[in-house]
Amino acid sequence: AALLSSPLMAQHAPLLSPVLPRPIAENEVTKQLSAESRLDATINIMCHVLQAKLGGCRTLLLIDDVQWMDSSSSQLLAALQQRIAPLLVVLAMRPSIRAGDEPPELGKVTKLTSTSKKTLEELERVDIEDLMKDYFCVMGRVDKSLSTEVRKRSGGNPFFAKGFLESMVEQDVIDTSQDGIRLGDGIRLAQIEFPSSVETLVTSRIDRLPVGDQLILKGG
């Protein structure tokens, strides 16, 4: 109640529209804001709401795919680190971003003395076997040649490995009838139509989506 009745909320509530299920109509205050002032005010109101919501509780903030974070989001993250306490931030970043290419605000966050970094290595073949067992819900033996091929084509990336497994399921070439994972009778690795690249794998998955979902992705 105190949050909703605060003057700051009354004036700047429309700035929360991008993260609300329903937008709040602009008012005379927000209509007059310049682009820079609007960004600063949006970050301020979001921090204000989170401070009130969390009430000093210990909080874990997990953000994935940080390599795609834009400058505005990075500024919000930096502001949250300064104003929310206690707060533990966990950022997951793919290696597609090169050192020095991240937004300046994100660089400030990752270079704090309180920041520790951990590089997750590619999955080895035995890890791929565990992933395959989990995916197919089996406990038995995994054909070594099959797990080796999935490891090679996916580069040890679990997301891409699952994509290749889905491709094989669609081709009906996997046999799990005996609580193990092997190629079906009479099937050889050379006969399987693996996507030629990770890009082709992702594209093929998009092509299998309903037309409406495809249009949303293309529009984005």
JSON list of C-alpha atoms in Angstrom, two decimals:
[
{"chain": "A", "resi": 1, "resn": "ALA", "atom": "CA", "xyz": [0.00, 0.00, 0.00]},
{"chain": "A", "resi": 2, "resn": "ALA", "atom": "CA", "xyz": [2.83, 2.37, 0.87]},
{"chain": "A", "resi": 3, "resn": "LEU", "atom": "CA", "xyz": [4.46, 1.61, -2.48]},
{"chain": "A", "resi": 4, "resn": "LEU", "atom": "CA", "xyz": [1.30, 2.33, -4.48]},
{"chain": "A", "resi": 5, "resn": "SER", "atom": "CA", "xyz": [0.65, 5.57, -2.63]},
{"chain": "A", "resi": 6, "resn": "SER", "atom": "CA", "xyz": [4.16, 6.99, -2.99]},
{"chain": "A", "resi": 7, "resn": "PRO", "atom": "CA", "xyz": [4.52, 10.17, -5.11]},
{"chain": "A", "resi": 8, "resn": "LEU", "atom": "CA", "xyz": [7.25, 8.51, -7.21]},
{"chain": "A", "resi": 9, "resn": "MET", "atom": "CA", "xyz": [4.95, 5.65, -8.15]},
{"chain": "A", "resi": 10, "resn": "ALA", "atom": "CA", "xyz": [2.08, 7.99, -8.94]},
{"chain": "A", "resi": 11, "resn": "GLN", "atom": "CA", "xyz": [4.22, 10.02, -11.33]},
{"chain": "A", "resi": 12, "resn": "HIS", "atom": "CA", "xyz": [6.32, 7.32, -12.98]},
{"chain": "A", "resi": 13, "resn": "ALA", "atom": "CA", "xyz": [4.14, 4.19, -12.91]},
{"chain": "A", "resi": 14, "resn": "PRO", "atom": "CA", "xyz": [3.63, 4.28, -16.74]},
{"chain": "A", "resi": 15, "resn": "LEU", "atom": "CA", "xyz": [7.36, 3.64, -17.14]},
{"chain": "A", "resi": 16, "resn": "LEU", "atom": "CA", "xyz": [6.78, 0.11, -15.81]},
{"chain": "A", "resi": 17, "resn": "SER", "atom": "CA", "xyz": [4.52, -0.77, -18.76]},
{"chain": "A", "resi": 18, "resn": "PRO", "atom": "CA", "xyz": [7.20, -2.81, -20.65]},
{"chain": "A", "resi": 19, "resn": "VAL", "atom": "CA", "xyz": [7.33, -5.35, -17.79]},
{"chain": "A", "resi": 20, "resn": "LEU", "atom": "CA", "xyz": [3.62, -5.39, -16.92]},
{"chain": "A", "resi": 21, "resn": "PRO", "atom": "CA", "xyz": [0.93, -7.65, -18.42]},
{"chain": "A", "resi": 22, "resn": "ARG", "atom": "CA", "xyz": [-1.13, -4.53, -19.17]},
{"chain": "A", "resi": 23, "resn": "PRO", "atom": "CA", "xyz": [0.30, -1.10, -20.02]},
{"chain": "A", "resi": 24, "resn": "ILE", "atom": "CA", "xyz": [-0.37, 1.96, -17.89]},
{"chain": "A", "resi": 25, "resn": "ALA", "atom": "CA", "xyz": [-1.43, 5.05, -19.80]},
{"chain": "A", "resi": 26, "resn": "GLU", "atom": "CA", "xyz": [1.14, 7.83, -20.03]},
{"chain": "A", "resi": 27, "resn": "ASN", "atom": "CA", "xyz": [0.59, 10.87, -17.80]},
{"chain": "A", "resi": 28, "resn": "GLU", "atom": "CA", "xyz": [1.70, 14.49, -18.09]},
{"chain": "A", "resi": 29, "resn": "VAL", "atom": "CA", "xyz": [4.94, 13.77, -16.23]},
{"chain": "A", "resi": 30, "resn": "THR", "atom": "CA", "xyz": [6.10, 10.83, -18.36]},
{"chain": "A", "resi": 31, "resn": "LYS", "atom": "CA", "xyz": [5.04, 12.49, -21.61]},
{"chain": "A", "resi": 32, "resn": "GLN", "atom": "CA", "xyz": [7.49, 15.32, -20.98]},
{"chain": "A", "resi": 33, "resn": "LEU", "atom": "CA", "xyz": [10.54, 13.11, -20.34]},
{"chain": "A", "resi": 34, "resn": "SER", "atom": "CA", "xyz": [13.38, 13.13, -22.84]},
{"chain": "A", "resi": 35, "resn": "ALA", "atom": "CA", "xyz": [14.81, 9.78, -23.96]},
{"chain": "A", "resi": 36, "resn": "GLU", "atom": "CA", "xyz": [17.74, 10.00, -21.53]},
{"chain": "A", "resi": 37, "resn": "SER", "atom": "CA", "xyz": [15.59, 11.21, -18.64]},
{"chain": "A", "resi": 38, "resn": "ARG", "atom": "CA", "xyz": [13.04, 8.50, -19.39]},
{"chain": "A", "resi": 39, "resn": "LEU", "atom": "CA", "xyz": [15.69, 5.79, -19.16]},
{"chain": "A", "resi": 40, "resn": "ASP", "atom": "CA", "xyz": [17.05, 7.16, -15.88]},
{"chain": "A", "resi": 41, "resn": "ALA", "atom": "CA", "xyz": [13.55, 7.43, -14.44]},
{"chain": "A", "resi": 42, "resn": "THR", "atom": "CA", "xyz": [12.63, 3.92, -15.57]},
{"chain": "A", "resi": 43, "resn": "ILE", "atom": "CA", "xyz": [15.69, 2.43, -13.91]},
{"chain": "A", "resi": 44, "resn": "ASN", "atom": "CA", "xyz": [14.95, 4.42, -10.76]},
{"chain": "A", "resi": 45, "resn": "ILE", "atom": "CA", "xyz": [11.31, 3.29, -10.51]},
{"chain": "A", "resi": 46, "resn": "MET", "atom": "CA", "xyz": [12.23, -0.36, -11.17]},
{"chain": "A", "resi": 47, "resn": "CYS", "atom": "CA", "xyz": [14.85, -0.26, -8.42]},
{"chain": "A", "resi": 48, "resn": "HIS", "atom": "CA", "xyz": [12.32, 1.45, -6.13]},
{"chain": "A", "resi": 49, "resn": "VAL", "atom": "CA", "xyz": [9.72, -1.27, -6.73]},
{"chain": "A", "resi": 50, "resn": "LEU", "atom": "CA", "xyz": [12.21, -4.10, -6.20]},
{"chain": "A", "resi": 51, "resn": "GLN", "atom": "CA", "xyz": [13.53, -2.53, -3.00]},
{"chain": "A", "resi": 52, "resn": "ALA", "atom": "CA", "xyz": [10.00, -2.33, -1.64]},
{"chain": "A", "resi": 53, "resn": "LYS", "atom": "CA", "xyz": [9.11, -5.83, -2.83]},
{"chain": "A", "resi": 54, "resn": "LEU", "atom": "CA", "xyz": [12.23, -7.53, -1.45]},
{"chain": "A", "resi": 55, "resn": "GLY", "atom": "CA", "xyz": [12.26, -5.65, 1.82]},
{"chain": "A", "resi": 56, "resn": "GLY", "atom": "CA", "xyz": [15.90, -6.42, 2.58]},
{"chain": "A", "resi": 57, "resn": "CYS", "atom": "CA", "xyz": [15.56, -10.18, 2.03]},
{"chain": "A", "resi": 58, "resn": "ARG", "atom": "CA", "xyz": [18.53, -12.15, 0.77]},
{"chain": "A", "resi": 59, "resn": "THR", "atom": "CA", "xyz": [18.02, -12.32, -2.99]},
{"chain": "A", "resi": 60, "resn": "LEU", "atom": "CA", "xyz": [19.50, -14.31, -5.87]},
{"chain": "A", "resi": 61, "resn": "LEU", "atom": "CA", "xyz": [19.20, -12.74, -9.32]},
{"chain": "A", "resi": 62, "resn": "LEU", "atom": "CA", "xyz": [20.00, -15.13, -12.18]},
{"chain": "A", "resi": 63, "resn": "ILE", "atom": "CA", "xyz": [20.32, -13.81, -15.75]},
{"chain": "A", "resi": 64, "resn": "ASP", "atom": "CA", "xyz": [21.08, -16.08, -18.70]},
{"chain": "A", "resi": 65, "resn": "ASP", "atom": "CA", "xyz": [22.44, -15.19, -22.16]},
{"chain": "A", "resi": 66, "resn": "VAL", "atom": "CA", "xyz": [24.05, -12.00, -20.89]},
{"chain": "A", "resi": 67, "resn": "GLN", "atom": "CA", "xyz": [26.01, -11.71, -24.16]},
{"chain": "A", "resi": 68, "resn": "TRP", "atom": "CA", "xyz": [22.77, -10.39, -25.70]},
{"chain": "A", "resi": 69, "resn": "MET", "atom": "CA", "xyz": [22.05, -7.88, -22.95]},
{"chain": "A", "resi": 70, "resn": "ASP", "atom": "CA", "xyz": [21.62, -4.35, -24.29]},
{"chain": "A", "resi": 71, "resn": "SER", "atom": "CA", "xyz": [23.00, -1.18, -22.75]},
{"chain": "A", "resi": 72, "resn": "SER", "atom": "CA", "xyz": [19.75, -0.22, -21.00]},
{"chain": "A", "resi": 73, "resn": "SER", "atom": "CA", "xyz": [19.46, -3.62, -19.31]},
{"chain": "A", "resi": 74, "resn": "SER", "atom": "CA", "xyz": [23.12, -3.41, -18.28]},
{"chain": "A", "resi": 75, "resn": "GLN", "atom": "CA", "xyz": [22.51, -0.02, -16.68]},
{"chain": "A", "resi": 76, "resn": "LEU", "atom": "CA", "xyz": [19.54, -1.45, -14.77]},
{"chain": "A", "resi": 77, "resn": "LEU", "atom": "CA", "xyz": [21.68, -4.36, -13.55]},
{"chain": "A", "resi": 78, "resn": "ALA", "atom": "CA", "xyz": [24.43, -1.99, -12.40]},
{"chain": "A", "resi": 79, "resn": "ALA", "atom": "CA", "xyz": [21.87, 0.13, -10.54]},
{"chain": "A", "resi": 80, "resn": "LEU", "atom": "CA", "xyz": [20.36, -2.93, -8.87]},
{"chain": "A", "resi": 81, "resn": "GLN", "atom": "CA", "xyz": [23.78, -4.00, -7.61]},
{"chain": "A", "resi": 82, "resn": "GLN", "atom": "CA", "xyz": [24.29, -0.60, -6.07]},
{"chain": "A", "resi": 83, "resn": "ARG", "atom": "CA", "xyz": [20.86, -0.23, -4.47]},
{"chain": "A", "resi": 84, "resn": "ILE", "atom": "CA", "xyz": [19.63, -3.74, -3.59]},
{"chain": "A", "resi": 85, "resn": "ALA", "atom": "CA", "xyz": [21.23, -5.48, -0.63]},
{"chain": "A", "resi": 86, "resn": "PRO", "atom": "CA", "xyz": [21.90, -8.22, 0.16]},
{"chain": "A", "resi": 87, "resn": "LEU", "atom": "CA", "xyz": [21.98, -9.36, -3.48]},
{"chain": "A", "resi": 88, "resn": "LEU", "atom": "CA", "xyz": [23.82, -12.20, -5.22]},
{"chain": "A", "resi": 89, "resn": "VAL", "atom": "CA", "xyz": [23.92, -11.85, -9.02]},
{"chain": "A", "resi": 90, "resn": "VAL", "atom": "CA", "xyz": [24.67, -14.86, -11.24]},
{"chain": "A", "resi": 91, "resn": "LEU", "atom": "CA", "xyz": [25.31, -14.08, -14.91]},
{"chain": "A", "resi": 92, "resn": "ALA", "atom": "CA", "xyz": [25.53, -16.78, -17.57]},
{"chain": "A", "resi": 93, "resn": "MET", "atom": "CA", "xyz": [27.37, -15.73, -20.71]},
{"chain": "A", "resi": 94, "resn": "ARG", "atom": "CA", "xyz": [28.13, -17.69, -23.88]},
{"chain": "A", "resi": 95, "resn": "PRO", "atom": "CA", "xyz": [31.63, -17.37, -25.39]},
{"chain": "A", "resi": 96, "resn": "SER", "atom": "CA", "xyz": [30.21, -15.51, -28.42]},
{"chain": "A", "resi": 97, "resn": "ILE", "atom": "CA", "xyz": [31.05, -12.21, -26.73]},
{"chain": "A", "resi": 98, "resn": "ARG", "atom": "CA", "xyz": [34.68, -11.12, -26.94]},
{"chain": "A", "resi": 99, "resn": "ALA", "atom": "CA", "xyz": [36.57, -9.45, -24.13]},
{"chain": "A", "resi": 100, "resn": "GLY", "atom": "CA", "xyz": [36.04, -5.69, -24.36]},
{"chain": "A", "resi": 101, "resn": "ASP", "atom": "CA", "xyz": [32.91, -5.97, -26.52]},
{"chain": "A", "resi": 102, "resn": "GLU", "atom": "CA", "xyz": [30.40, -6.06, -23.67]},
{"chain": "A", "resi": 103, "resn": "PRO", "atom": "CA", "xyz": [28.39, -2.89, -22.86]},
{"chain": "A", "resi": 104, "resn": "PRO", "atom": "CA", "xyz": [30.39, -0.54, -20.58]},
{"chain": "A", "resi": 105, "resn": "GLU", "atom": "CA", "xyz": [27.89, -0.92, -17.73]},
{"chain": "A", "resi": 106, "resn": "LEU", "atom": "CA", "xyz": [28.12, -4.72, -17.91]},
{"chain": "A", "resi": 107, "resn": "GLY", "atom": "CA", "xyz": [31.90, -4.44, -17.86]},
{"chain": "A", "resi": 108, "resn": "LYS", "atom": "CA", "xyz": [31.67, -2.45, -14.65]},
{"chain": "A", "resi": 109, "resn": "VAL", "atom": "CA", "xyz": [29.60, -5.21, -13.07]},
{"chain": "A", "resi": 110, "resn": "THR", "atom": "CA", "xyz": [31.84, -8.08, -14.15]},
{"chain": "A", "resi": 111, "resn": "LYS", "atom": "CA", "xyz": [35.02, -6.25, -13.11]},
{"chain": "A", "resi": 112, "resn": "LEU", "atom": "CA", "xyz": [33.94, -5.58, -9.53]},
{"chain": "A", "resi": 113, "resn": "THR", "atom": "CA", "xyz": [36.32, -6.95, -6.91]},
{"chain": "A", "resi": 114, "resn": "SER", "atom": "CA", "xyz": [33.42, -8.94, -5.47]},
{"chain": "A", "resi": 115, "resn": "THR", "atom": "CA", "xyz": [32.92, -10.72, -8.81]},
{"chain": "A", "resi": 116, "resn": "SER", "atom": "CA", "xyz": [34.21, -14.24, -9.34]},
{"chain": "A", "resi": 117, "resn": "LYS", "atom": "CA", "xyz": [34.26, -15.93, -12.75]},
{"chain": "A", "resi": 118, "resn": "LYS", "atom": "CA", "xyz": [33.87, -19.58, -13.62]},
{"chain": "A", "resi": 119, "resn": "THR", "atom": "CA", "xyz": [34.35, -21.01, -17.11]},
{"chain": "A", "resi": 120, "resn": "LEU", "atom": "CA", "xyz": [32.24, -24.07, -17.85]},
{"chain": "A", "resi": 121, "resn": "GLU", "atom": "CA", "xyz": [34.10, -26.43, -20.15]},
{"chain": "A", "resi": 122, "resn": "GLU", "atom": "CA", "xyz": [32.52, -28.34, -23.02]},
{"chain": "A", "resi": 123, "resn": "LEU", "atom": "CA", "xyz": [30.85, -31.61, -22.09]},
{"chain": "A", "resi": 124, "resn": "GLU", "atom": "CA", "xyz": [32.99, -34.69, -22.61]},
{"chain": "A", "resi": 125, "resn": "ARG", "atom": "CA", "xyz": [31.65, -37.88, -24.19]},
{"chain": "A", "resi": 126, "resn": "VAL", "atom": "CA", "xyz": [30.79, -39.43, -20.81]},
{"chain": "A", "resi": 127, "resn": "ASP", "atom": "CA", "xyz": [28.85, -36.26, -19.93]},
{"chain": "A", "resi": 128, "resn": "ILE", "atom": "CA", "xyz": [26.99, -36.51, -23.23]},
{"chain": "A", "resi": 129, "resn": "GLU", "atom": "CA", "xyz": [26.09, -40.09, -22.32]},
{"chain": "A", "resi": 130, "resn": "ASP", "atom": "CA", "xyz": [24.60, -38.90, -19.02]},
{"chain": "A", "resi": 131, "resn": "LEU", "atom": "CA", "xyz": [22.67, -36.22, -20.90]},
{"chain": "A", "resi": 132, "resn": "MET", "atom": "CA", "xyz": [21.35, -38.84, -23.33]},
{"chain": "A", "resi": 133, "resn": "LYS", "atom": "CA", "xyz": [20.24, -41.11, -20.49]},
{"chain": "A", "resi": 134, "resn": "ASP", "atom": "CA", "xyz": [18.41, -38.24, -18.87]},
{"chain": "A", "resi": 135, "resn": "TYR", "atom": "CA", "xyz": [16.81, -37.21, -22.15]},
{"chain": "A", "resi": 136, "resn": "PHE", "atom": "CA", "xyz": [15.55, -40.71, -22.95]},
{"chain": "A", "resi": 137, "resn": "CYS", "atom": "CA", "xyz": [14.86, -41.61, -19.28]},
{"chain": "A", "resi": 138, "resn": "VAL", "atom": "CA", "xyz": [16.96, -44.78, -19.37]},
{"chain": "A", "resi": 139, "resn": "MET", "atom": "CA", "xyz": [19.70, -46.13, -17.09]},
{"chain": "A", "resi": 140, "resn": "GLY", "atom": "CA", "xyz": [21.42, -48.67, -19.33]},
{"chain": "A", "resi": 141, "resn": "ARG", "atom": "CA", "xyz": [24.39, -48.61, -21.67]},
{"chain": "A", "resi": 142, "resn": "VAL", "atom": "CA", "xyz": [24.81, -45.94, -24.36]},
{"chain": "A", "resi": 143, "resn": "ASP", "atom": "CA", "xyz": [26.30, -46.94, -27.70]},
{"chain": "A", "resi": 144, "resn": "LYS", "atom": "CA", "xyz": [29.78, -45.37, -27.65]},
{"chain": "A", "resi": 145, "resn": "SER", "atom": "CA", "xyz": [29.81, -44.56, -31.35]},
{"chain": "A", "resi": 146, "resn": "LEU", "atom": "CA", "xyz": [26.51, -42.74, -30.97]},
{"chain": "A", "resi": 147, "resn": "SER", "atom": "CA", "xyz": [27.57, -40.61, -28.01]},
{"chain": "A", "resi": 148, "resn": "THR", "atom": "CA", "xyz": [30.88, -39.86, -29.75]},
{"chain": "A", "resi": 149, "resn": "GLU", "atom": "CA", "xyz": [29.03, -38.60, -32.83]},
{"chain": "A", "resi": 150, "resn": "VAL", "atom": "CA", "xyz": [26.68, -36.41, -30.78]},
{"chain": "A", "resi": 151, "resn": "ARG", "atom": "CA", "xyz": [29.66, -35.01, -28.85]},
{"chain": "A", "resi": 152, "resn": "LYS", "atom": "CA", "xyz": [31.53, -34.20, -32.07]},
{"chain": "A", "resi": 153, "resn": "ARG", "atom": "CA", "xyz": [28.59, -32.54, -33.82]},
{"chain": "A", "resi": 154, "resn": "SER", "atom": "CA", "xyz": [27.41, -30.54, -30.81]},
{"chain": "A", "resi": 155, "resn": "GLY", "atom": "CA", "xyz": [30.86, -29.40, -29.72]},
{"chain": "A", "resi": 156, "resn": "GLY", "atom": "CA", "xyz": [29.97, -30.46, -26.19]},
{"chain": "A", "resi": 157, "resn": "ASN", "atom": "CA", "xyz": [27.17, -27.89, -25.93]},
{"chain": "A", "resi": 158, "resn": "PRO", "atom": "CA", "xyz": [24.21, -29.49, -24.07]},
{"chain": "A", "resi": 159, "resn": "PHE", "atom": "CA", "xyz": [21.60, -27.37, -25.85]},
{"chain": "A", "resi": 160, "resn": "PHE", "atom": "CA", "xyz": [22.89, -28.37, -29.28]},
{"chain": "A", "resi": 161, "resn": "ALA", "atom": "CA", "xyz": [23.34, -31.99, -28.17]},
{"chain": "A", "resi": 162, "resn": "LYS", "atom": "CA", "xyz": [19.64, -32.15, -27.26]},
{"chain": "A", "resi": 163, "resn": "GLY", "atom": "CA", "xyz": [18.83, -30.65, -30.64]},
{"chain": "A", "resi": 164, "resn": "PHE", "atom": "CA", "xyz": [20.68, -33.45, -32.42]},
{"chain": "A", "resi": 165, "resn": "LEU", "atom": "CA", "xyz": [18.93, -36.01, -30.23]},
{"chain": "A", "resi": 166, "resn": "GLU", "atom": "CA", "xyz": [15.56, -34.53, -31.19]},
{"chain": "A", "resi": 167, "resn": "SER", "atom": "CA", "xyz": [16.55, -34.79, -34.83]},
{"chain": "A", "resi": 168, "resn": "MET", "atom": "CA", "xyz": [17.34, -38.49, -34.41]},
{"chain": "A", "resi": 169, "resn": "VAL", "atom": "CA", "xyz": [14.07, -39.11, -32.59]},
{"chain": "A", "resi": 170, "resn": "GLU", "atom": "CA", "xyz": [12.15, -37.54, -35.46]},
{"chain": "A", "resi": 171, "resn": "GLN", "atom": "CA", "xyz": [13.95, -39.90, -37.86]},
{"chain": "A", "resi": 172, "resn": "ASP", "atom": "CA", "xyz": [13.07, -42.86, -35.61]},
{"chain": "A", "resi": 173, "resn": "VAL", "atom": "CA", "xyz": [16.63, -44.20, -35.59]},
{"chain": "A", "resi": 174, "resn": "ILE", "atom": "CA", "xyz": [17.08, -44.64, -31.82]},
{"chain": "A", "resi": 175, "resn": "ASP", "atom": "CA", "xyz": [16.25, -47.84, -29.94]},
{"chain": "A", "resi": 176, "resn": "THR", "atom": "CA", "xyz": [15.71, -47.59, -26.16]},
{"chain": "A", "resi": 177, "resn": "SER", "atom": "CA", "xyz": [13.61, -50.74, -25.79]},
{"chain": "A", "resi": 178, "resn": "GLN", "atom": "CA", "xyz": [16.18, -52.53, -23.62]},
{"chain": "A", "resi": 179, "resn": "ASP", "atom": "CA", "xyz": [16.81, -49.63, -21.18]},
{"chain": "A", "resi": 180, "resn": "GLY", "atom": "CA", "xyz": [19.83, -48.58, -23.20]},
{"chain": "A", "resi": 181, "resn": "ILE", "atom": "CA", "xyz": [20.48, -46.22, -26.10]},
{"chain": "A", "resi": 182, "resn": "ARG", "atom": "CA", "xyz": [21.60, -47.56, -29.44]},
{"chain": "A", "resi": 183, "resn": "LEU", "atom": "CA", "xyz": [20.84, -47.29, -33.12]},
{"chain": "A", "resi": 184, "resn": "GLY", "atom": "CA", "xyz": [17.83, -49.20, -34.34]},
{"chain": "A", "resi": 185, "resn": "ASP", "atom": "CA", "xyz": [18.29, -52.52, -36.10]},
{"chain": "A", "resi": 186, "resn": "GLY", "atom": "CA", "xyz": [19.86, -52.10, -39.51]},
{"chain": "A", "resi": 187, "resn": "ILE", "atom": "CA", "xyz": [20.60, -48.39, -38.93]},
{"chain": "A", "resi": 188, "resn": "ARG", "atom": "CA", "xyz": [24.12, -47.04, -39.42]},
{"chain": "A", "resi": 189, "resn": "LEU", "atom": "CA", "xyz": [25.46, -43.62, -38.43]},
{"chain": "A", "resi": 190, "resn": "ALA", "atom": "CA", "xyz": [26.14, -42.81, -42.07]},
{"chain": "A", "resi": 191, "resn": "GLN", "atom": "CA", "xyz": [22.42, -43.15, -42.80]},
{"chain": "A", "resi": 192, "resn": "ILE", "atom": "CA", "xyz": [21.32, -40.55, -40.26]},
{"chain": "A", "resi": 193, "resn": "GLU", "atom": "CA", "xyz": [20.54, -37.12, -41.69]},
{"chain": "A", "resi": 194, "resn": "PHE", "atom": "CA", "xyz": [22.26, -34.92, -39.14]},
{"chain": "A", "resi": 195, "resn": "PRO", "atom": "CA", "xyz": [21.84, -31.14, -39.62]},
{"chain": "A", "resi": 196, "resn": "SER", "atom": "CA", "xyz": [24.99, -29.94, -41.37]},
{"chain": "A", "resi": 197, "resn": "SER", "atom": "CA", "xyz": [25.66, -27.25, -38.77]},
{"chain": "A", "resi": 198, "resn": "VAL", "atom": "CA", "xyz": [24.36, -25.79, -35.53]},
{"chain": "A", "resi": 199, "resn": "GLU", "atom": "CA", "xyz": [22.80, -22.95, -37.56]},
{"chain": "A", "resi": 200, "resn": "THR", "atom": "CA", "xyz": [20.95, -25.48, -39.70]},
{"chain": "A", "resi": 201, "resn": "LEU", "atom": "CA", "xyz": [19.81, -27.28, -36.55]},
{"chain": "A", "resi": 202, "resn": "VAL", "atom": "CA", "xyz": [18.34, -24.09, -35.07]},
{"chain": "A", "resi": 203, "resn": "THR", "atom": "CA", "xyz": [16.76, -23.11, -38.40]},
{"chain": "A", "resi": 204, "resn": "SER", "atom": "CA", "xyz": [15.15, -26.52, -38.78]},
{"chain": "A", "resi": 205, "resn": "ARG", "atom": "CA", "xyz": [13.65, -26.26, -35.29]},
{"chain": "A", "resi": 206, "resn": "ILE", "atom": "CA", "xyz": [12.22, -22.83, -36.13]},
{"chain": "A", "resi": 207, "resn": "ASP", "atom": "CA", "xyz": [10.75, -24.21, -39.38]},
{"chain": "A", "resi": 208, "resn": "ARG", "atom": "CA", "xyz": [8.85, -26.84, -37.36]},
{"chain": "A", "resi": 209, "resn": "LEU", "atom": "CA", "xyz": [7.13, -24.18, -35.22]},
{"chain": "A", "resi": 210, "resn": "PRO", "atom": "CA", "xyz": [3.54, -23.10, -35.93]},
{"chain": "A", "resi": 211, "resn": "VAL", "atom": "CA", "xyz": [3.33, -20.33, -38.53]},
{"chain": "A", "resi": 212, "resn": "GLY", "atom": "CA", "xyz": [2.23, -17.78, -35.92]},
{"chain": "A", "resi": 213, "resn": "ASP", "atom": "CA", "xyz": [5.27, -18.47, -33.74]},
{"chain": "A", "resi": 214, "resn": "GLN", "atom": "CA", "xyz": [7.56, -18.25, -36.77]},
{"chain": "A", "resi": 215, "resn": "LEU", "atom": "CA", "xyz": [6.17, -14.80, -37.60]},
{"chain": "A", "resi": 216, "resn": "ILE", "atom": "CA", "xyz": [6.82, -13.61, -34.03]},
{"chain": "A", "resi": 217, "resn": "LEU", "atom": "CA", "xyz": [10.46, -14.73, -34.26]},
{"chain": "A", "resi": 218, "resn": "LYS", "atom": "CA", "xyz": [10.94, -13.14, -37.66]},
{"chain": "A", "resi": 219, "resn": "GLY", "atom": "CA", "xyz": [9.35, -9.93, -36.41]},
{"chain": "A", "resi": 220, "resn": "GLY", "atom": "CA", "xyz": [11.76, -9.88, -33.44]}
]
